[in-house]
PDB file of C-alpha atoms in Angstrom:
ATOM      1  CA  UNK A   1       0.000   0.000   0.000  1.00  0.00           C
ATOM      2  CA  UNK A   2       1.313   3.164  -1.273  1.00  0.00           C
ATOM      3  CA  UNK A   3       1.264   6.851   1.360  1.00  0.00           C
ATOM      4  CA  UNK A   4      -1.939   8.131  -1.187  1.00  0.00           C
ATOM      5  CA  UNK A   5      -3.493   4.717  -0.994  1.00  0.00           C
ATOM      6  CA  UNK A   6      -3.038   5.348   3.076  1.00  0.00           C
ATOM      7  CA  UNK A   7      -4.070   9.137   2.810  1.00  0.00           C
ATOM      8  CA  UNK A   8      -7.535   7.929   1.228  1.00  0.00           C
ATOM      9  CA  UNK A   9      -7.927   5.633   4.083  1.00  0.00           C
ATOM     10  CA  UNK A  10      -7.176   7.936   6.744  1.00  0.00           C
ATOM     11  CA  UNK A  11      -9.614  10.692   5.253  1.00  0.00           C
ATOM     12  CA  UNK A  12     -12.240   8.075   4.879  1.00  0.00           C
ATOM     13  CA  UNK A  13     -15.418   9.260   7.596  1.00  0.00           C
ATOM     14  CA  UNK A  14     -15.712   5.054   8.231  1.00  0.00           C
ATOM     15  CA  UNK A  15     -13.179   3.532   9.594  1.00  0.00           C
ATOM     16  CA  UNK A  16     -14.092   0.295  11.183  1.00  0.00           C
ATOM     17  CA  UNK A  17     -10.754  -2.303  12.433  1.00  0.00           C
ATOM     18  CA  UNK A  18     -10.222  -5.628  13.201  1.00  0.00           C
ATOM     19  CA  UNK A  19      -7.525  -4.472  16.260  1.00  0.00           C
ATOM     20  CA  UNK A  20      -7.021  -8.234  17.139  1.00  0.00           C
ATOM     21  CA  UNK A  21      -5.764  -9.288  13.699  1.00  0.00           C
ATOM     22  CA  UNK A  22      -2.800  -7.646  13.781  1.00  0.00           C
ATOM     23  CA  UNK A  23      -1.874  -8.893  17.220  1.00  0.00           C
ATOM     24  CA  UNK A  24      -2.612 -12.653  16.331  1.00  0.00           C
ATOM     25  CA  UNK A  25      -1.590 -12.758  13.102  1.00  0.00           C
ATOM     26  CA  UNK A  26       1.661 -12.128  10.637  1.00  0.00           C
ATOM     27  CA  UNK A  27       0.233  -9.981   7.706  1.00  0.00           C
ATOM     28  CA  UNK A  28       2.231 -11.477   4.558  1.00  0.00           C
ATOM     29  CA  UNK A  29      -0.122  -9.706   1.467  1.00  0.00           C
ATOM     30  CA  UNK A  30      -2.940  -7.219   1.968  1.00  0.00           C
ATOM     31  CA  UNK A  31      -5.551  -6.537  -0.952  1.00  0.00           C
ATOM     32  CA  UNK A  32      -8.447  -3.686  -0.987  1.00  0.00           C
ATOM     33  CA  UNK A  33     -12.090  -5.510  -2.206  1.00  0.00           C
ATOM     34  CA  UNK A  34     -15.285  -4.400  -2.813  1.00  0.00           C
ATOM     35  CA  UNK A  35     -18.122  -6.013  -0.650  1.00  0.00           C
ATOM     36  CA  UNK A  36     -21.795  -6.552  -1.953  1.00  0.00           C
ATOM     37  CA  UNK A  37     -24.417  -5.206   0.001  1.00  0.00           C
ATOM     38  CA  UNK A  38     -28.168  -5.208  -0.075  1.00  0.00           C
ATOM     39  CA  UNK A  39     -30.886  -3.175   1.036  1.00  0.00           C
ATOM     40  CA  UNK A  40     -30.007  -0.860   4.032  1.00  0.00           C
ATOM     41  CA  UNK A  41     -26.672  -2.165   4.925  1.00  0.00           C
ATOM     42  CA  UNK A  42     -24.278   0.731   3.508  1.00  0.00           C
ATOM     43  CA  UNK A  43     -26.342   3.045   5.529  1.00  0.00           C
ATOM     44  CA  UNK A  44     -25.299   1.271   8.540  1.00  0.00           C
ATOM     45  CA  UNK A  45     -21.396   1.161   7.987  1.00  0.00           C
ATOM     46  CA  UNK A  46     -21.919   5.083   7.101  1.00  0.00           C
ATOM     47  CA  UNK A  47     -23.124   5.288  10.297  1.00  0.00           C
ATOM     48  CA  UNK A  48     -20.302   3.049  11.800  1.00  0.00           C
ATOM     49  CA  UNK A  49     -22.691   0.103  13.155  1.00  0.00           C
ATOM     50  CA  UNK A  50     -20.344  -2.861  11.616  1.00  0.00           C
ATOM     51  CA  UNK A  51     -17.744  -4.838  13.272  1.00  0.00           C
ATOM     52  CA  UNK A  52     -14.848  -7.398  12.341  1.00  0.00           C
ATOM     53  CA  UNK A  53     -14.426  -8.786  15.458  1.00  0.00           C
ATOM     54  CA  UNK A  54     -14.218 -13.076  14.776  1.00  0.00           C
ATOM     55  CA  UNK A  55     -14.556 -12.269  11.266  1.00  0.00           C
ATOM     56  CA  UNK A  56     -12.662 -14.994   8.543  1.00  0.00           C
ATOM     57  CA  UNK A  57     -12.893 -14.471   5.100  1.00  0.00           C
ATOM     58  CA  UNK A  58     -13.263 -18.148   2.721  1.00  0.00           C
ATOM     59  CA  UNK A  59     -13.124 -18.953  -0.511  1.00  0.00           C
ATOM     60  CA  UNK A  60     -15.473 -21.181  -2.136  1.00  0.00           C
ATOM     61  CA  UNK A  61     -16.340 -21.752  -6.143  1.00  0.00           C
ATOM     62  CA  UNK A  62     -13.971 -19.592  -6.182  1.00  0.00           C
ATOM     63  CA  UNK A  63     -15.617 -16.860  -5.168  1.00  0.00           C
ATOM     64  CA  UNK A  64     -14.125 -14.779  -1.648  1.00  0.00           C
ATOM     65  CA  UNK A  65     -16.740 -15.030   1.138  1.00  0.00           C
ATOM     66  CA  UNK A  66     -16.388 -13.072   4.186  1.00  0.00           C
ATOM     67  CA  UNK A  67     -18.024 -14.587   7.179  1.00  0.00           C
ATOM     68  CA  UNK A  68     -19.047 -13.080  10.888  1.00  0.00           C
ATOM     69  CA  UNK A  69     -19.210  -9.671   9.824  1.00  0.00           C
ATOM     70  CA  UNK A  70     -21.627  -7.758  11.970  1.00  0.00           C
ATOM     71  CA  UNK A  71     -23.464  -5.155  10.546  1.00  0.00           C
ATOM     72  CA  UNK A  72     -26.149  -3.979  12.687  1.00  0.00           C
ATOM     73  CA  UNK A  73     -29.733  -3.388  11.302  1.00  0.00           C
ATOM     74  CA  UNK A  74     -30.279   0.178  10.450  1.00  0.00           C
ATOM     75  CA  UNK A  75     -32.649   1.951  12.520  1.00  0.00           C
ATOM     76  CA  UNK A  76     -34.522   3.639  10.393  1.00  0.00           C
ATOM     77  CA  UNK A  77     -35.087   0.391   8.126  1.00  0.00           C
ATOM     78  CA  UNK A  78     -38.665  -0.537   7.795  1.00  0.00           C
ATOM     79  CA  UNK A  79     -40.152  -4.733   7.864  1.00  0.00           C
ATOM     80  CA  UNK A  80     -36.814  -5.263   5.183  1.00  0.00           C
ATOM     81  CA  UNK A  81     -34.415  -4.602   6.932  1.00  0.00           C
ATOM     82  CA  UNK A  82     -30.716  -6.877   6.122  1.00  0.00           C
ATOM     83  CA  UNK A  83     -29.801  -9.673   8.581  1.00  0.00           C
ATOM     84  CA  UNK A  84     -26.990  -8.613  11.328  1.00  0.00           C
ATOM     85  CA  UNK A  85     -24.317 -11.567  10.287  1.00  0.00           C
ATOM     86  CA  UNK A  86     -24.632 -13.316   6.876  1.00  0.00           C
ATOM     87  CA  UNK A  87     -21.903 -14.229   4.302  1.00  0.00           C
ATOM     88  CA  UNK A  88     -21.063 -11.556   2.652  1.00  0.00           C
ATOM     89  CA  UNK A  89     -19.023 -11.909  -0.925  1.00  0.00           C
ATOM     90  CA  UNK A  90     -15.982  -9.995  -1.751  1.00  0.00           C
ATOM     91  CA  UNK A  91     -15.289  -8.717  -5.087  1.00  0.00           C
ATOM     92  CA  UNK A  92     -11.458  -9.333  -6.419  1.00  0.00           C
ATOM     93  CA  UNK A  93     -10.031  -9.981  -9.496  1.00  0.00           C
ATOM     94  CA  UNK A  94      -9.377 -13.550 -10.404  1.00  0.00           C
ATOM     95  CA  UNK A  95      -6.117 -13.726 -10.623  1.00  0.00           C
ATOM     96  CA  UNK A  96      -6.291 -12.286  -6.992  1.00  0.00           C
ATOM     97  CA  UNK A  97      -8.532 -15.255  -6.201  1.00  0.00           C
ATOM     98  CA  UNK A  98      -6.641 -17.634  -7.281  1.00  0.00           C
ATOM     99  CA  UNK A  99      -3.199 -16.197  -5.685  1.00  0.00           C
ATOM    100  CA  UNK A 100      -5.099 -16.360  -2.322  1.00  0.00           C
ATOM    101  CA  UNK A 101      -6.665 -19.886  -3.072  1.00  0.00           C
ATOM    102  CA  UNK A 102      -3.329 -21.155  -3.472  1.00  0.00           C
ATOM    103  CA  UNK A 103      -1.608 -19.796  -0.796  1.00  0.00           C
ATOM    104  CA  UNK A 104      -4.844 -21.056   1.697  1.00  0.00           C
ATOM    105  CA  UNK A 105      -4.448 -24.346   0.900  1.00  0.00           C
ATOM    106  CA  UNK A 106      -0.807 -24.307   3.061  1.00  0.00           C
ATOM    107  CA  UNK A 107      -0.969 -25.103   6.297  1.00  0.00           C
ATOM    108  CA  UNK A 108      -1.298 -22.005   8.648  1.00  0.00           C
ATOM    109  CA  UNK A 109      -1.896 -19.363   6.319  1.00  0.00           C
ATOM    110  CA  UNK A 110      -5.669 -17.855   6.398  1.00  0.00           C
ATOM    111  CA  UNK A 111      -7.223 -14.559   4.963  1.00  0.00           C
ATOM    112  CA  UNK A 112      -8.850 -12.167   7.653  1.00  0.00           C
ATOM    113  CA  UNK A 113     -10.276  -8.833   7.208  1.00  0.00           C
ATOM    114  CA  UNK A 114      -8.817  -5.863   8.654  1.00  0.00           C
ATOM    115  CA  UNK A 115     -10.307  -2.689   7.688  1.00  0.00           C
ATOM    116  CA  UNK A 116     -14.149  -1.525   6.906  1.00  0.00           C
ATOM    117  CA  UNK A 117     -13.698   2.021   4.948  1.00  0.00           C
ATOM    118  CA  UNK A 118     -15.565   4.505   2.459  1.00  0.00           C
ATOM    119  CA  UNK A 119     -13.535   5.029  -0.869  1.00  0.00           C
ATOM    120  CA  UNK A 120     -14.004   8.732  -2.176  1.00  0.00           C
ATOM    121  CA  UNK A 121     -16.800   7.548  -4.417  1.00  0.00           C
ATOM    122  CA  UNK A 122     -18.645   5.996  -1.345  1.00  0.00           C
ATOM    123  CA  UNK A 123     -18.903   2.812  -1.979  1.00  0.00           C
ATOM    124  CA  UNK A 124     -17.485   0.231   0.861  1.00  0.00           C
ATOM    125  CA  UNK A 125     -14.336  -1.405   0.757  1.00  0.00           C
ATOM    126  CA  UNK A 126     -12.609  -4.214   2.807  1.00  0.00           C
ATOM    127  CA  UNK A 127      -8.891  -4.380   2.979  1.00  0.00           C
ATOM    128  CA  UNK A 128      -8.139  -8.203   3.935  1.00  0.00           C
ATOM    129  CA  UNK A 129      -5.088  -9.515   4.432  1.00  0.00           C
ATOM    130  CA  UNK A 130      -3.376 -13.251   3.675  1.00  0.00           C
ATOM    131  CA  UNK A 131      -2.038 -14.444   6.987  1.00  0.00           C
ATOM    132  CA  UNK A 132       0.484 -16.930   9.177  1.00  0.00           C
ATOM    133  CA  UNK A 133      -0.709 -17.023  12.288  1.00  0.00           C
ATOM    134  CA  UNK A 134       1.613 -16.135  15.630  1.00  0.00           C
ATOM    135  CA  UNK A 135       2.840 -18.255  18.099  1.00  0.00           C
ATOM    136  CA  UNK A 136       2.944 -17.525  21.974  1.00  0.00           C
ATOM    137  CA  UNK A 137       6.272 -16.082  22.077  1.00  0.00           C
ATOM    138  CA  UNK A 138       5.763 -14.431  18.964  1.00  0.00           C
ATOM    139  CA  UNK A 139       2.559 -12.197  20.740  1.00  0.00           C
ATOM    140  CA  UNK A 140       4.718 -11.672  23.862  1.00  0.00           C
ATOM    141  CA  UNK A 141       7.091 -10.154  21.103  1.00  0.00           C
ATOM    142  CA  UNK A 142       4.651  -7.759  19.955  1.00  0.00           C
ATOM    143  CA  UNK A 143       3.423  -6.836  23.149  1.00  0.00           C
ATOM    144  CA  UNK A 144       6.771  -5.951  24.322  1.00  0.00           C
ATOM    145  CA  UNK A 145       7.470  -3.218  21.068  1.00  0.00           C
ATOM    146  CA  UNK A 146       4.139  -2.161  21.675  1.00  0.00           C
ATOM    147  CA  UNK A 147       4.591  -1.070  25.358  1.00  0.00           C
ATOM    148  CA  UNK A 148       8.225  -0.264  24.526  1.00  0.00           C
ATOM    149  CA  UNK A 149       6.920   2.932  21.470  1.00  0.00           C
ATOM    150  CA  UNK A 150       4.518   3.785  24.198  1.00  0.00           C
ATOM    151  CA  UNK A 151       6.918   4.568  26.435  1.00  0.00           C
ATOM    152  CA  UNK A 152       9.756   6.170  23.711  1.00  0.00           C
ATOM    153  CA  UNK A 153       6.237   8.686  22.502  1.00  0.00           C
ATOM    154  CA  UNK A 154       5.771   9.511  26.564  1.00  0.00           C
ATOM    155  CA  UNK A 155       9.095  10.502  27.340  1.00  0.00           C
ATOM    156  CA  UNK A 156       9.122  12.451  24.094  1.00  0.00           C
ATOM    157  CA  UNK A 157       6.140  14.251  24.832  1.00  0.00           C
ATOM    158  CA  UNK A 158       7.948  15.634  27.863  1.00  0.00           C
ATOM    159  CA  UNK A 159      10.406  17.313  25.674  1.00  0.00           C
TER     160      UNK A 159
END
């Protein structure tokens, strides 16, 4: 991802994480996809009423699914109003597909979702990402540089 790709993102007025991902999993590719809603769904991520958390993305027919994304019903929505968490397919170019097919079928390597977001034609967009997943030590790791740039951004504060 380039700085304007990341400027887009951070200008975005959605911006919904998966915080946990990134802590339990190494992130080897990321890829931006479009998601296909119905009904009254986009009105609820405007709003920010979605969530990633124990969200997995799958593919099957080869065709990316994303499943246990929680989008809550809008409340304005009338008797049709979308279901909270249904499968939910991503749209990505085959040869994307078949890239992340191949790599899923090694042991240890899964594609999660880690960012909900509004493009600057508003239309929703998920940015996944093809993972390895971390070991104990390997989280411990993390936590450690984690508490250690806290502490480097408080003492810098201070001068």
């Amino acid at each position: 991802m380039n700085k304007e790709q990341e400027l887009k993102r951070k200008k975005s007025p959605v911006s919904i994480k998966n915080k946990k991902a990134s802590f339990e999993y190494f992130f080897v590719e990321t890829y931006t996809a479009g998601i296909v809603l119905t009904g009254t769904e986009i009105k609820s991520i405007r709003l920010g009423k979605a969530s990633l958390v124990d969200t997995f993305c799958y593919i099957n027919n080869h065709e990316v699914w994303v499943k246990g994304m929680n989008i809550s019903p809008y409340f304005y929505g009338s008797f049709s109003n979308h279901e909270a968490r249904r499968d939910r397919k991503l749209l990505l170019n085959k040869r994307e597909i078949y890239k992340l097919e191949d790599a899923t079928k090694q042991p240890g390597y899964t594609i999660v979702p880690t960012l909900v977001f509004i493009d600057e034609h508003g239309r929703a967009k998920v940015d996944i990402a093809l993972c390895r997943g971390k070991k104990e030590y390997d989280k411990r790791q993390t936590l450690k540089e984690k508490e250690d740039r806290r502490e480097m951004d408080r003492v810098m504060k201070h001068y």
